Amino acid sequence: QVQLVESGGGLVQAGGSLRLSCAASGRTFSAYKMGWFRQAPGKERELVATINRSGGTTYYSNSVKGRFTISRDNAKNTVYLQMNSLNTEDTAVYYCAASSSLLTATTATQYSYWGQGTQVTVSS
């Protein structure tokens, strides 16, 4: 069992930046691939970024590539999402999730553990 707690969300103006954190507890954090997802009102949950167990391989959706950076610190059991050049379309609840999949984990169904989410609101 892995418990995940996100923090760092809030209200920011377009063009601004936020850094989300996700603290993990429970089983060995480094055993899991980690992902950030988001869900806007009336829309399906979508993948934002993923990172492998060591942190050496990352994946980004086209909508955030070049603006967001995912990273992890296995010593601190924490995964981060640095979000720059935010725009109103980034407004959503952001979730971190943990996957034990041996394959590239780019779909929500591959993630077994989820945080409660943190709201990010970008104003124009």
Coordinates of C-alpha atoms in Angstrom, one line a residue:
Q1 CA 0.0 0.0 0.0
V2 CA 1.2 3.5 -0.9
Q3 CA -0.3 6.7 0.4
L4 CA 0.2 9.8 -1.7
V5 CA -0.4 13.4 -0.7
E6 CA -0.2 16.3 -3.1
S7 CA 0.5 19.9 -2.3
G8 CA 1.4 23.1 -4.0
G9 CA -1.7 23.9 -5.9
G10 CA -3.3 27.3 -6.0
L11 CA -4.3 30.3 -8.0
V12 CA -1.8 31.8 -10.4
Q13 CA -2.0 34.3 -13.3
A14 CA -1.4 33.1 -16.9
G15 CA 2.3 33.0 -17.6
G16 CA 3.1 32.2 -14.0
S17 CA 4.6 29.1 -12.4
L18 CA 3.7 26.6 -9.7
R19 CA 5.5 23.6 -8.3
L20 CA 3.5 20.6 -7.2
S21 CA 4.8 18.1 -4.7
C22 CA 3.6 14.6 -4.0
A23 CA 4.8 12.9 -0.8
A24 CA 4.6 9.1 -0.6
S25 CA 4.5 6.9 2.4
G26 CA 4.1 3.2 2.9
R27 CA 5.9 0.8 0.7
T28 CA 9.2 1.5 -1.1
F29 CA 8.8 4.6 -3.1
S30 CA 11.6 3.8 -5.5
A31 CA 9.8 0.6 -6.6
Y32 CA 7.1 2.6 -8.4
K33 CA 6.8 4.6 -11.5
M34 CA 5.1 7.9 -10.8
G35 CA 2.8 10.0 -12.9
W36 CA 0.9 13.2 -12.7
F37 CA -2.6 13.4 -14.2
R38 CA -5.1 16.2 -14.3
Q39 CA -8.9 16.5 -14.6
A40 CA -10.7 19.6 -15.7
P41 CA -14.4 20.1 -15.0
G42 CA -16.5 18.1 -17.5
K43 CA -13.4 16.4 -19.0
E44 CA -11.8 13.1 -18.6
R45 CA -8.7 12.6 -16.5
E46 CA -5.6 13.0 -18.7
L47 CA -2.0 12.1 -18.3
V48 CA 0.4 15.0 -17.8
A49 CA 3.8 13.4 -17.2
T50 CA 5.4 10.2 -16.0
I51 CA 8.8 9.3 -14.5
N52 CA 10.5 5.9 -14.2
R53 CA 11.7 4.4 -10.9
S54 CA 15.2 6.0 -11.1
G55 CA 14.1 9.3 -12.5
G56 CA 16.2 8.9 -15.6
T57 CA 13.3 8.6 -18.1
T58 CA 10.4 11.0 -18.4
Y59 CA 7.3 11.3 -20.6
Y60 CA 5.1 14.3 -21.2
S61 CA 1.9 14.9 -23.0
N62 CA 2.1 17.2 -26.0
S63 CA 0.0 19.8 -24.2
V64 CA 2.7 20.4 -21.5
K65 CA 5.9 19.4 -23.2
G66 CA 8.5 22.2 -22.9
R67 CA 6.6 23.9 -20.1
F68 CA 6.3 21.2 -17.3
T69 CA 9.1 19.2 -15.7
I70 CA 8.6 16.0 -13.7
S71 CA 11.3 14.9 -11.2
R72 CA 11.6 12.8 -8.2
D73 CA 13.8 12.5 -5.1
N74 CA 13.7 8.9 -3.9
A75 CA 15.6 9.8 -0.7
K76 CA 12.6 12.1 0.2
N77 CA 9.9 9.8 -1.2
T78 CA 8.6 12.8 -3.3
V79 CA 7.8 13.5 -6.9
Y80 CA 7.5 17.0 -8.2
L81 CA 5.9 18.7 -11.1
Q82 CA 7.3 22.1 -12.0
M83 CA 4.8 24.0 -14.2
N84 CA 5.9 27.1 -16.1
S85 CA 4.2 29.3 -18.6
L86 CA 0.8 28.3 -17.3
N87 CA -2.3 29.1 -19.3
T88 CA -6.0 28.9 -18.5
E89 CA -6.2 25.5 -20.2
D90 CA -4.0 24.1 -17.4
T91 CA -6.7 24.7 -14.9
A92 CA -7.6 21.4 -13.3
V93 CA -7.3 19.2 -10.3
Y94 CA -3.9 17.6 -10.5
Y95 CA -3.3 14.0 -9.1
C96 CA -0.2 12.1 -8.6
A97 CA -0.3 8.3 -9.0
A98 CA 2.0 5.3 -8.5
S99 CA 2.4 2.4 -10.8
S100 CA 4.1 -1.0 -10.4
S101 CA 3.7 -1.7 -14.1
L102 CA 6.7 -3.2 -15.9
L103 CA 5.6 -1.4 -19.1
T104 CA 5.6 2.3 -19.9
A105 CA 2.7 3.6 -17.7
T106 CA 0.8 6.2 -19.7
T107 CA -2.8 5.2 -18.9
A108 CA -4.7 5.8 -15.7
T109 CA -5.6 2.1 -15.5
Q110 CA -1.9 1.2 -15.0
Y111 CA -1.7 3.2 -11.8
S112 CA -2.8 1.5 -8.6
Y113 CA -2.4 4.3 -6.0
W114 CA -3.7 7.8 -6.2
G115 CA -3.5 11.0 -4.2
Q116 CA -6.5 13.1 -3.3
G117 CA -5.6 15.8 -5.8
T118 CA -4.7 19.5 -5.6
Q119 CA -6.5 22.3 -7.4
V120 CA -4.6 24.4 -9.9
T121 CA -6.4 27.5 -11.2
V122 CA -4.9 29.8 -13.8
S123 CA -6.5 33.1 -14.3
S124 CA -6.3 35.2 -17.5

